[in-house]
Short mmCIF file of C-alpha atoms in Angstrom, two decimals:
data_model
loop_
_atom_site.label_atom_id
_atom_site.label_comp_id
_atom_site.label_asym_id
_atom_site.label_seq_id
_atom_site.Cartn_x
_atom_site.Cartn_y
_atom_site.Cartn_z
CA MET X 1 -30.16 -13.33 -4.18
CA VAL X 2 -29.41 -12.25 -7.70
CA GLY X 3 -29.99 -8.55 -7.48
CA ALA X 4 -30.75 -5.66 -5.24
CA PHE X 5 -34.06 -4.25 -6.38
CA GLU X 6 -36.55 -6.89 -7.37
CA SER X 7 -39.79 -4.96 -6.80
CA ASP X 8 -41.88 -3.93 -9.79
CA GLN X 9 -42.40 -0.56 -8.16
CA PHE X 10 -38.68 0.19 -8.19
CA LEU X 11 -38.30 -0.97 -11.76
CA GLY X 12 -41.06 1.36 -12.80
CA MET X 13 -43.03 -1.51 -14.33
CA THR X 14 -45.99 -1.86 -11.94
CA ASN X 15 -48.38 -2.64 -14.78
CA LEU X 16 -45.92 -4.63 -16.86
CA ASN X 17 -48.38 -7.38 -17.77
CA ASP X 18 -50.86 -4.80 -19.03
CA ILE X 19 -48.48 -3.21 -21.53
CA LEU X 20 -46.60 -6.22 -22.92
CA THR X 21 -47.55 -7.48 -26.37
CA ASP X 22 -49.34 -10.81 -26.68
CA ASP X 23 -46.35 -12.55 -28.24
CA PHE X 24 -43.84 -11.39 -25.61
CA ASP X 25 -42.17 -14.34 -23.88
CA PRO X 26 -40.83 -13.25 -20.46
CA THR X 27 -38.83 -16.47 -20.16
CA ALA X 28 -36.87 -15.90 -23.35
CA VAL X 29 -33.13 -15.46 -22.90
CA VAL X 30 -31.30 -13.09 -25.19
CA THR X 31 -28.11 -14.95 -26.05
CA GLU X 32 -25.00 -12.93 -26.73
CA PRO X 33 -23.11 -14.65 -29.55
CA LEU X 34 -19.35 -14.95 -29.51
CA PRO X 35 -17.75 -12.24 -31.62
CA SER X 36 -16.40 -13.40 -34.94
CA PRO X 37 -12.62 -13.06 -35.29
CA VAL X 38 -11.64 -9.64 -36.60
CA THR X 39 -9.40 -9.89 -39.62
CA THR X 40 -6.99 -7.44 -41.12
CA ASN X 41 -5.94 -6.98 -44.72
CA GLY X 42 -2.34 -6.31 -43.83
CA THR X 43 -2.53 -2.50 -44.00
CA GLU X 44 -1.53 -0.02 -41.32
CA GLY X 45 -3.98 -1.60 -38.85
CA GLU X 46 -1.80 -4.67 -38.75
CA GLU X 47 0.69 -3.07 -36.38
CA ASN X 48 -2.09 -2.50 -33.86
CA LEU X 49 -3.32 -6.07 -34.07
CA LYS X 50 -3.11 -7.99 -30.85
CA LYS X 51 -4.27 -11.49 -30.23
CA THR X 52 -6.00 -11.91 -26.95
CA ASN X 53 -8.32 -14.32 -25.23
CA GLY X 54 -9.81 -13.29 -21.93
CA VAL X 55 -7.32 -11.31 -19.87
CA GLY X 56 -4.07 -12.27 -21.54
CA GLY X 57 -2.95 -13.41 -24.92
CA GLY X 58 -1.24 -16.75 -24.49
CA GLY X 59 -2.24 -20.28 -25.39
CA GLY X 60 -5.62 -21.93 -25.62
CA GLY X 61 -7.87 -22.30 -28.61
CA GLY X 62 -10.21 -19.88 -30.27
CA ASP X 63 -8.07 -16.77 -29.95
CA ARG X 64 -9.92 -13.57 -30.74
CA GLU X 65 -8.13 -10.87 -32.62
CA MET X 66 -8.67 -7.32 -31.50
CA VAL X 67 -7.72 -4.23 -33.45
CA LEU X 68 -7.07 -1.08 -31.50
CA GLY X 69 -9.35 1.72 -32.59
CA ARG X 70 -12.08 -0.57 -33.90
CA ASN X 71 -15.26 -1.39 -31.99
CA ILE X 72 -16.38 -4.99 -32.21
CA HIS X 73 -19.67 -4.87 -30.31
CA THR X 74 -21.86 -7.75 -31.42
CA THR X 75 -25.17 -6.17 -30.46
CA SER X 76 -26.56 -2.69 -29.97
CA LEU X 77 -29.86 -1.50 -28.52
CA ALA X 78 -30.64 1.59 -30.54
CA VAL X 79 -31.91 4.80 -28.98
CA THR X 80 -34.82 6.03 -31.11
CA GLU X 81 -37.01 9.13 -31.06
CA PRO X 82 -40.57 8.68 -29.73
CA GLU X 83 -43.36 8.75 -32.29
CA VAL X 84 -45.72 11.71 -32.26
CA ASN X 85 -48.59 9.67 -30.84
CA ASP X 86 -46.53 7.62 -28.34
CA GLU X 87 -47.93 9.63 -25.46
CA PHE X 88 -51.36 8.19 -26.24
CA THR X 89 -50.54 4.70 -27.54
CA GLY X 90 -47.86 3.79 -24.99
CA ASP X 91 -46.05 1.76 -27.65
CA LYS X 92 -42.60 3.11 -26.70
CA GLU X 93 -43.13 2.39 -23.00
CA ALA X 94 -44.26 -1.14 -23.83
CA TYR X 95 -41.20 -1.69 -26.03
CA MET X 96 -38.78 -0.44 -23.38
CA ALA X 97 -40.48 -2.54 -20.70
CA SER X 98 -40.11 -5.65 -22.85
CA VAL X 99 -36.42 -4.92 -23.49
CA LEU X 100 -35.74 -4.46 -19.78
CA ALA X 101 -37.63 -7.62 -18.87
CA ARG X 102 -35.64 -9.64 -21.39
CA TYR X 103 -32.41 -8.06 -20.16
CA ARG X 104 -33.22 -9.00 -16.58
CA LYS X 105 -33.79 -12.58 -17.67
CA THR X 106 -30.38 -12.54 -19.37
CA LEU X 107 -28.75 -11.26 -16.17
CA VAL X 108 -30.38 -14.02 -14.14
CA GLU X 109 -29.12 -16.63 -16.59
CA ARG X 110 -25.56 -15.24 -16.84
CA THR X 111 -25.28 -14.99 -13.06
CA LYS X 112 -25.62 -18.78 -12.87
CA TYR X 113 -22.30 -19.12 -14.70
CA HIS X 114 -20.27 -16.38 -13.01
CA LEU X 115 -16.97 -17.72 -11.66
CA GLY X 116 -13.92 -15.90 -13.00
CA TYR X 117 -14.28 -12.42 -11.56
CA PRO X 118 -14.24 -11.38 -7.88
CA TYR X 119 -17.79 -10.15 -7.41
CA ASN X 120 -20.02 -11.24 -4.55
CA LEU X 121 -23.46 -11.61 -6.12
CA ASP X 122 -25.21 -12.68 -2.90
CA PHE X 123 -27.00 -9.56 -1.70
CA ASP X 124 -30.41 -8.03 -1.14
CA TYR X 125 -30.71 -4.25 -0.90
CA GLY X 126 -34.48 -4.04 -1.31
CA ALA X 127 -34.71 -1.83 1.76
CA LEU X 128 -32.76 0.89 -0.07
CA GLY X 129 -35.12 1.03 -3.03
CA GLN X 130 -36.96 3.96 -1.43
CA LEU X 131 -33.81 6.09 -1.80
CA GLN X 132 -33.25 5.54 -5.51
CA HIS X 133 -35.52 8.44 -6.44
CA PHE X 134 -32.95 10.95 -5.19
CA SER X 135 -29.87 12.36 -6.91
CA ILE X 136 -27.38 11.84 -4.07
CA ASN X 137 -23.95 13.34 -4.73
CA ASN X 138 -21.12 13.47 -2.19
CA LEU X 139 -19.07 15.94 -4.19
CA GLY X 140 -15.99 17.27 -2.48
CA ASP X 141 -14.48 16.32 0.86
CA PRO X 142 -16.46 13.71 2.86
CA PHE X 143 -15.72 15.56 6.09
CA ILE X 144 -16.71 19.06 4.92
CA GLU X 145 -20.27 19.66 3.73
CA SER X 146 -20.80 21.62 0.56
CA ASN X 147 -23.73 23.80 -0.50
CA TYR X 148 -25.29 20.78 -2.18
CA GLY X 149 -27.65 19.37 0.43
CA VAL X 150 -28.66 16.02 -1.09
CA HIS X 151 -25.72 13.94 0.09
CA SER X 152 -24.94 10.88 2.24
CA ARG X 153 -21.84 12.09 4.07
CA PRO X 154 -22.92 10.77 7.51
CA PHE X 155 -23.14 7.27 6.00
CA GLU X 156 -19.85 7.73 4.15
CA VAL X 157 -17.95 8.83 7.25
CA GLY X 158 -19.49 5.95 9.21
CA VAL X 159 -18.14 3.50 6.63
CA LEU X 160 -14.72 5.18 6.64
CA ASP X 161 -14.57 4.98 10.44
CA TRP X 162 -15.32 1.24 10.23
CA PHE X 163 -12.41 0.66 7.86
CA ALA X 164 -10.14 2.92 9.91
CA ARG X 165 -10.76 0.68 12.91
CA LEU X 166 -10.11 -2.40 10.78
CA TRP X 167 -6.73 -1.02 9.67
CA GLU X 168 -5.88 0.46 13.08
CA ILE X 169 -5.64 4.17 12.55
CA GLU X 170 -7.19 6.74 14.87
CA ARG X 171 -10.15 8.77 13.68
CA ASP X 172 -8.26 12.06 13.84
CA ASP X 173 -5.24 10.63 12.04
CA TYR X 174 -6.84 9.41 8.84
CA TRP X 175 -8.51 10.85 5.77
CA GLY X 176 -10.36 8.91 3.13
CA TYR X 177 -13.34 8.72 0.84
CA ILE X 178 -15.57 6.26 -0.97
CA THR X 179 -14.32 5.94 -4.52
CA ASN X 180 -16.08 4.94 -7.72
CA CYS X 181 -14.00 1.75 -8.08
CA GLY X 182 -10.83 -0.02 -6.97
CA THR X 183 -8.82 1.60 -9.75
CA GLU X 184 -9.62 5.05 -8.36
CA GLY X 185 -8.26 3.93 -4.99
CA ASN X 186 -4.98 2.96 -6.62
CA LEU X 187 -4.87 6.18 -8.64
CA HIS X 188 -5.39 8.21 -5.47
CA GLY X 189 -2.93 6.31 -3.30
CA ILE X 190 -0.17 6.51 -5.91
CA LEU X 191 -0.97 10.17 -6.55
CA VAL X 192 -0.48 10.96 -2.85
CA GLY X 193 2.87 9.19 -3.01
CA ARG X 194 3.86 11.08 -6.15
CA GLU X 195 2.90 14.43 -4.62
CA MET X 196 4.94 13.66 -1.52
CA PHE X 197 7.92 12.56 -3.62
CA PRO X 198 7.75 14.25 -7.05
CA ASP X 199 11.05 12.67 -8.09
CA GLY X 200 10.22 9.27 -6.60
CA ILE X 201 10.26 6.00 -8.52
CA LEU X 202 7.17 3.78 -8.52
CA TYR X 203 7.92 0.12 -7.79
CA ALA X 204 5.31 -2.54 -8.45
CA SER X 205 5.43 -6.25 -9.09
CA ARG X 206 4.76 -7.45 -12.62
CA GLU X 207 1.56 -9.10 -11.39
CA SER X 208 0.11 -5.87 -10.01
CA HIS X 209 -3.26 -4.73 -11.31
CA TYR X 210 -3.03 -2.88 -14.61
CA SER X 211 -4.37 0.29 -12.95
CA VAL X 212 -1.03 0.66 -11.14
CA PHE X 213 0.80 0.98 -14.44
CA LYS X 214 -1.99 3.17 -15.77
CA ALA X 215 -1.26 5.52 -12.86
CA ALA X 216 2.43 5.57 -13.80
CA ARG X 217 1.52 6.64 -17.33
CA MET X 218 -1.03 9.22 -16.23
CA TYR X 219 1.34 10.83 -13.73
CA ARG X 220 4.41 10.47 -15.96
CA MET X 221 6.22 8.54 -13.24
CA GLU X 222 9.35 6.50 -13.64
CA CYS X 223 8.25 2.93 -12.97
CA GLU X 224 10.24 -0.20 -12.12
CA LYS X 225 8.47 -3.53 -12.63
CA VAL X 226 9.68 -6.02 -10.04
CA ASP X 227 9.84 -9.75 -10.73
CA THR X 228 7.56 -12.15 -8.87
CA LEU X 229 7.84 -15.59 -7.34
CA ILE X 230 5.89 -18.56 -8.72
CA SER X 231 3.16 -17.75 -6.20
CA GLY X 232 2.73 -14.31 -7.77
CA GLU X 233 4.02 -12.32 -4.81
CA ILE X 234 6.77 -9.76 -5.19
CA ASP X 235 10.35 -11.07 -5.35
CA CYS X 236 12.13 -9.02 -2.70
CA ASP X 237 15.56 -10.09 -3.97
CA ASP X 238 14.81 -8.42 -7.30
CA PHE X 239 13.21 -5.53 -5.41
CA ARG X 240 16.44 -5.07 -3.46
CA LYS X 241 18.50 -4.93 -6.65
CA LYS X 242 16.29 -2.27 -8.16
CA LEU X 243 16.27 -0.21 -4.96
CA LEU X 244 20.06 -0.25 -4.71
CA ALA X 245 20.32 0.86 -8.33
CA ASN X 246 18.18 3.93 -7.52
CA LYS X 247 19.24 4.85 -3.99
CA ASP X 248 19.33 8.54 -4.84
CA LYS X 249 15.56 8.72 -5.44
CA PRO X 250 12.67 8.13 -2.98
CA ALA X 251 10.63 4.95 -3.39
CA ILE X 252 6.87 4.82 -3.99
CA LEU X 253 5.71 1.22 -3.72
CA ASN X 254 2.51 -0.61 -4.56
CA VAL X 255 2.02 -3.65 -2.33
CA ASN X 256 -0.56 -6.21 -3.46
CA ILE X 257 -2.96 -7.67 -0.93
CA GLY X 258 -4.08 -10.26 -3.45
CA THR X 259 -2.83 -10.10 -7.04
CA THR X 260 -5.28 -10.02 -9.92
CA VAL X 261 -4.60 -13.45 -11.44
CA LYS X 262 -3.11 -15.65 -8.70
CA GLY X 263 -4.45 -13.94 -5.59
CA ALA X 264 -0.93 -13.64 -4.16
CA VAL X 265 -0.28 -11.47 -1.11
CA ASP X 266 2.97 -9.51 -1.04
CA ASP X 267 4.91 -9.86 2.20
CA LEU X 268 4.47 -6.35 3.60
CA ASP X 269 6.87 -6.90 6.50
CA LEU X 270 9.60 -8.19 4.18
CA VAL X 271 9.02 -5.27 1.81
CA ILE X 272 9.48 -2.78 4.66
CA LYS X 273 12.55 -4.64 5.92
CA THR X 274 14.05 -4.59 2.41
CA LEU X 275 13.50 -0.84 2.14
CA GLU X 276 15.15 -0.24 5.49
CA GLU X 277 18.10 -2.51 4.76
CA CYS X 278 18.68 -0.64 1.48
CA GLY X 279 19.04 2.62 3.42
CA PHE X 280 15.56 4.06 2.86
CA SER X 281 14.38 5.81 6.02
CA HIS X 282 10.65 6.11 6.64
CA ASP X 283 10.62 9.65 5.30
CA ARG X 284 12.01 8.48 1.94
CA PHE X 285 9.38 5.92 0.93
CA TYR X 286 5.63 5.71 0.53
CA ILE X 287 3.68 2.44 0.46
CA HIS X 288 0.23 2.07 -1.05
CA CYS X 289 -1.53 -1.23 -0.33
CA ASP X 290 -3.85 -2.42 -3.09
CA GLY X 291 -6.32 -4.60 -1.22
CA ALA X 292 -9.03 -4.59 -3.89
CA LEU X 293 -10.39 -8.03 -2.99
CA PHE X 294 -8.38 -9.61 -0.21
CA GLY X 295 -7.81 -6.41 1.74
CA LEU X 296 -11.17 -7.01 3.42
CA MET X 297 -10.75 -10.78 3.69
CA MET X 298 -7.26 -11.02 5.16
CA PRO X 299 -8.09 -9.41 8.54
CA PHE X 300 -10.37 -12.40 9.19
CA VAL X 301 -7.85 -15.11 8.26
CA LYS X 302 -6.07 -16.69 11.20
CA ARG X 303 -2.29 -16.23 11.24
CA ALA X 304 -2.45 -13.90 8.24
CA PRO X 305 -0.02 -10.95 8.34
CA LYS X 306 -1.69 -7.71 9.31
CA VAL X 307 -2.21 -4.70 7.12
CA THR X 308 -2.18 -1.88 9.63
CA PHE X 309 -1.28 1.78 9.83
CA ASN X 310 0.84 0.88 12.85
CA LYS X 311 3.34 -0.06 10.13
CA PRO X 312 4.93 2.64 7.93
CA ILE X 313 2.35 2.49 5.13
CA GLY X 314 0.77 5.50 3.47
CA SER X 315 -2.59 4.27 2.18
CA VAL X 316 -4.88 1.27 1.72
CA SER X 317 -7.69 0.77 -0.76
CA VAL X 318 -10.34 -1.92 -1.25
CA SER X 319 -13.22 -2.46 -3.64
CA GLY X 320 -16.78 -2.31 -2.34
CA HIS X 321 -18.35 -4.29 -5.19
CA LYS X 322 -16.17 -7.36 -4.69
CA PHE X 323 -16.19 -9.15 -1.33
CA VAL X 324 -18.67 -6.73 0.28
CA GLY X 325 -21.16 -7.19 -2.55
CA CYS X 326 -22.34 -3.76 -3.69
CA PRO X 327 -24.41 -3.82 -6.90
CA MET X 328 -22.38 -0.98 -8.43
CA PRO X 329 -18.60 -0.44 -8.64
CA CYS X 330 -17.22 1.45 -5.65
CA GLY X 331 -14.34 1.32 -3.20
CA VAL X 332 -12.76 2.73 -0.06
CA GLN X 333 -9.50 4.65 0.10
CA ILE X 334 -7.83 5.47 3.44
CA THR X 335 -4.64 7.51 3.87
CA ARG X 336 -2.97 9.47 6.64
CA MET X 337 -4.31 12.94 7.39
CA GLU X 338 -0.78 14.36 7.30
CA HIS X 339 -0.36 13.19 3.70
CA ILE X 340 -3.57 14.58 2.25
CA LYS X 341 -2.47 18.19 2.67
CA VAL X 342 -0.41 17.88 -0.49
CA LEU X 343 -3.60 17.31 -2.50
CA SER X 344 -6.35 19.21 -0.74
CA SER X 345 -7.50 22.58 -2.07
CA ASN X 346 -10.40 24.96 -1.46
CA VAL X 347 -13.21 24.96 -4.05
CA GLU X 348 -15.37 28.06 -3.72
CA TYR X 349 -17.98 26.67 -6.12
CA LEU X 350 -18.60 23.78 -3.70
CA ALA X 351 -18.06 25.75 -0.49
CA SER X 352 -15.86 22.79 0.48
CA ARG X 353 -12.42 21.35 0.01
CA ASP X 354 -11.51 18.56 -2.38
CA ALA X 355 -8.69 16.06 -2.48
CA THR X 356 -10.50 13.32 -4.39
CA ILE X 357 -9.85 12.13 -7.94
CA MET X 358 -13.34 12.49 -9.37
CA GLY X 359 -15.00 15.38 -7.54
CA SER X 360 -18.63 14.32 -7.98
CA ARG X 361 -19.09 10.97 -6.31
CA ASN X 362 -21.90 8.45 -6.16
CA GLY X 363 -23.81 9.21 -2.98
CA HIS X 364 -25.71 5.93 -3.16
CA ALA X 365 -22.60 3.75 -2.77
CA PRO X 366 -22.05 4.77 0.90
CA LEU X 367 -25.64 3.74 1.64
CA PHE X 368 -25.07 0.25 0.26
CA LEU X 369 -21.77 -0.13 2.10
CA TRP X 370 -23.20 1.19 5.37
CA TYR X 371 -26.19 -1.13 5.07
CA THR X 372 -24.21 -4.33 4.51
CA LEU X 373 -21.51 -3.51 7.08
CA ASN X 374 -24.24 -3.05 9.68
CA ARG X 375 -26.04 -6.25 8.68
CA LYS X 376 -22.96 -8.47 8.66
CA GLY X 377 -20.46 -6.88 11.00
CA TYR X 378 -17.03 -8.34 11.69
CA LYS X 379 -18.43 -11.74 12.68
CA GLY X 380 -20.51 -12.00 9.52
CA PHE X 381 -17.53 -11.25 7.31
CA GLN X 382 -15.42 -13.75 9.22
CA LYS X 383 -17.94 -16.50 8.48
CA GLU X 384 -18.01 -15.59 4.79
CA VAL X 385 -14.21 -15.56 4.57
CA GLN X 386 -14.04 -19.02 6.12
CA LYS X 387 -16.67 -20.28 3.68
CA CYS X 388 -14.74 -18.88 0.69
CA LEU X 389 -11.43 -20.41 1.75
CA ARG X 390 -13.06 -23.76 2.50
CA ASN X 391 -14.80 -23.88 -0.88
CA ALA X 392 -11.62 -22.77 -2.67
CA HIS X 393 -9.71 -25.70 -1.17
CA TYR X 394 -12.56 -27.98 -2.22
CA LEU X 395 -12.29 -26.79 -5.82
CA LYS X 396 -8.51 -27.12 -5.91
CA ASP X 397 -8.64 -30.66 -4.53
CA ARG X 398 -11.36 -31.73 -6.97
CA LEU X 399 -9.40 -30.31 -9.92
CA ARG X 400 -6.29 -32.21 -8.87
CA GLU X 401 -8.33 -35.41 -8.44
CA ALA X 402 -9.54 -34.95 -12.03
CA GLY X 403 -5.95 -34.75 -13.26
CA ILE X 404 -6.00 -30.98 -13.81
CA SER X 405 -3.07 -28.82 -12.72
CA ALA X 406 -4.23 -26.36 -10.06
CA MET X 407 -2.76 -23.95 -7.52
CA LEU X 408 -4.20 -22.14 -4.51
CA ASN X 409 -2.11 -19.65 -2.55
CA GLU X 410 -2.24 -19.98 1.21
CA LEU X 411 -3.98 -16.66 1.82
CA SER X 412 -6.31 -16.73 -1.15
CA SER X 413 -9.64 -17.90 -2.54
CA THR X 414 -8.40 -17.66 -6.14
CA VAL X 415 -7.92 -21.09 -7.69
CA VAL X 416 -5.56 -21.15 -10.69
CA PHE X 417 -5.74 -23.99 -13.20
CA GLU X 418 -5.02 -24.86 -16.84
CA ARG X 419 -6.67 -22.63 -19.39
CA PRO X 420 -9.62 -24.28 -21.18
CA LYS X 421 -8.99 -24.86 -24.87
CA ASP X 422 -12.41 -23.65 -25.97
CA GLU X 423 -13.19 -19.93 -25.98
CA GLU X 424 -16.90 -20.65 -25.83
CA PHE X 425 -16.38 -22.56 -22.57
CA VAL X 426 -14.39 -19.61 -21.21
CA ARG X 427 -17.18 -17.23 -22.13
CA ARG X 428 -19.89 -19.49 -20.72
CA TRP X 429 -18.28 -19.62 -17.28
CA GLN X 430 -16.90 -16.06 -17.55
CA LEU X 431 -13.37 -17.15 -16.70
CA ALA X 432 -10.44 -14.74 -16.50
CA CYS X 433 -7.45 -16.07 -18.44
CA GLN X 434 -3.82 -15.15 -18.89
CA GLY X 435 -1.34 -17.14 -20.93
CA ASP X 436 -1.89 -20.85 -20.25
CA ILE X 437 -3.81 -20.36 -17.00
CA ALA X 438 -7.31 -19.40 -15.94
CA HIS X 439 -8.78 -18.85 -12.52
CA VAL X 440 -11.94 -19.13 -10.48
CA VAL X 441 -12.43 -16.61 -7.67
CA VAL X 442 -14.47 -18.27 -4.93
CA MET X 443 -16.75 -15.62 -3.43
CA PRO X 444 -19.57 -15.90 -0.85
CA SER X 445 -22.08 -16.34 -3.68
CA VAL X 446 -20.17 -19.35 -5.11
CA THR X 447 -21.68 -22.53 -3.73
CA ILE X 448 -20.42 -26.10 -3.71
CA GLU X 449 -23.24 -26.94 -6.13
CA LYS X 450 -22.01 -24.32 -8.62
CA LEU X 451 -18.43 -25.59 -8.30
CA ASP X 452 -19.59 -29.18 -8.89
CA ASN X 453 -21.49 -28.11 -12.00
CA PHE X 454 -18.40 -26.30 -13.28
CA LEU X 455 -16.15 -29.29 -12.60
CA LYS X 456 -18.53 -31.69 -14.31
CA ASP X 457 -18.72 -29.41 -17.35
CA LEU X 458 -14.95 -28.94 -17.48
CA VAL X 459 -14.16 -32.66 -17.20
CA LYS X 460 -16.71 -33.47 -19.93
CA HIS X 461 -15.23 -30.90 -22.31
CA ARG X 462 -11.63 -31.95 -21.63
CA LEU X 463 -12.46 -35.45 -22.89
CA VAL X 464 -13.34 -33.87 -26.22
CA TRP X 465 -10.47 -31.39 -26.29
CA TYR X 466 -7.81 -34.07 -25.79
CA GLU X 467 -9.45 -37.06 -27.48
CA ASP X 468 -6.97 -36.78 -30.36
CA GLY X 469 -4.09 -37.65 -28.04
CA THR X 470 -2.77 -34.12 -27.50
CA GLN X 471 -1.64 -33.29 -23.99
CA PRO X 472 -2.70 -30.50 -21.61
CA PRO X 473 -0.16 -27.67 -21.32
CA CYS X 474 2.71 -27.84 -18.86
CA LEU X 475 2.18 -25.17 -16.19
CA VAL X 476 5.46 -25.46 -14.29
CA SER X 477 6.45 -21.90 -15.15
CA GLU X 478 3.07 -20.63 -13.93
CA VAL X 479 2.26 -22.74 -10.86
CA GLY X 480 5.48 -24.60 -10.01
CA THR X 481 6.39 -28.30 -10.01
CA ASN X 482 4.29 -29.07 -6.93
CA ASN X 483 1.09 -27.93 -8.63
CA CYS X 484 1.65 -28.98 -12.25
CA ILE X 485 0.43 -32.50 -13.02
CA CYS X 486 0.97 -32.52 -16.76
CA PRO X 487 2.33 -35.83 -18.14
CA ALA X 488 5.90 -34.63 -17.63
CA HIS X 489 5.39 -33.78 -13.94
CA LYS X 490 2.65 -36.15 -12.83
#
């Protein structure tokens, strides 16, 4: 399934065929051209110039230049005032219907080539279309109703209870809420840690999601970036050195349950052991676990280490629009009830309490999460996890057979490989890139057929890219000698 609400009634276009113009082609695809490189004339904007391509700014061809403070949108759909007689002619309604129909066709086409970002596009929420006519807002505390009566708190608490069971914390011992995205979960978890330890130092591996470092800037926290291993997981030897250099201050730590680029899982048990061996008692550190993608997958992987509140962790967050497959960004944040007191405050205007980041929260997101958790259950998610891991190994093996350097971490469905030379190819397959590497995140919606099509396209283009005798980049520093098969390490 491509999208959630396919019915004409939901789209508000019941009589679409009656209002479209004769020359409207519903099969036309609106192509989004690649942005032309932005140039600078060497004035003050030059200092803000940063070359980037995808996520990072390393090698590969076709680098795009971006200037901070300058928009480079290639297209814009203008908002115009209705004509005086539009109410009678219906011209504006017909125009908007045609734009939306063309946009939907574009979404269908782009979904066929979606591989680089961790979104599960296999869902069908048609049953929830009847609820989209309501302004559902879960403002304030999920567990305390406010004066605003159009909310979905019973669904939200049901979802939170499900995740509390998954992460082994009793119902009376946890507090949480459904966030607007994974970043908000990180912002909240780190904020709780900062409020508990105002003079604490935030430790995070260099491969942590950028929102972790955004939190450090927002909260004006001292932050130590910890080195990583080739796999992408935190280097606990370097972590130990940094802890010992700051023994006089509490530690607030972000632990990755799947890093952004390599899908690496930090060793939570080793992190805790390192803290204890460096003299940090449990009342002098706070651990937030960023499980944006793999936090929901790892519980269903055999022999995978457990993320559980039976260990001395403070909070866990996951994204709801990634592995679960919600059609809008959302997430789940769970922390200990004893910790939330440092944030919670009474809000007379709401007749409730609030310890969230945003205040007003999307009341539809809990409905989508509740619906899919009920439909799939633990067994359904286990099957999807197994499918993702199996297909990820298939992709890695096929890449290696084609002579392409590739790496797949043991507890991951993120396949890392050499960065394509052509920016248009990157854009076509919507790959996430950093330096000399790119990745494909194998989600439930990624089939073997799609992977075969990608591999065929990649192999065909590589023949052109390297026909002049140039060699693919060496990826030893990114994926290690066992995974790099460049001419020097074949």
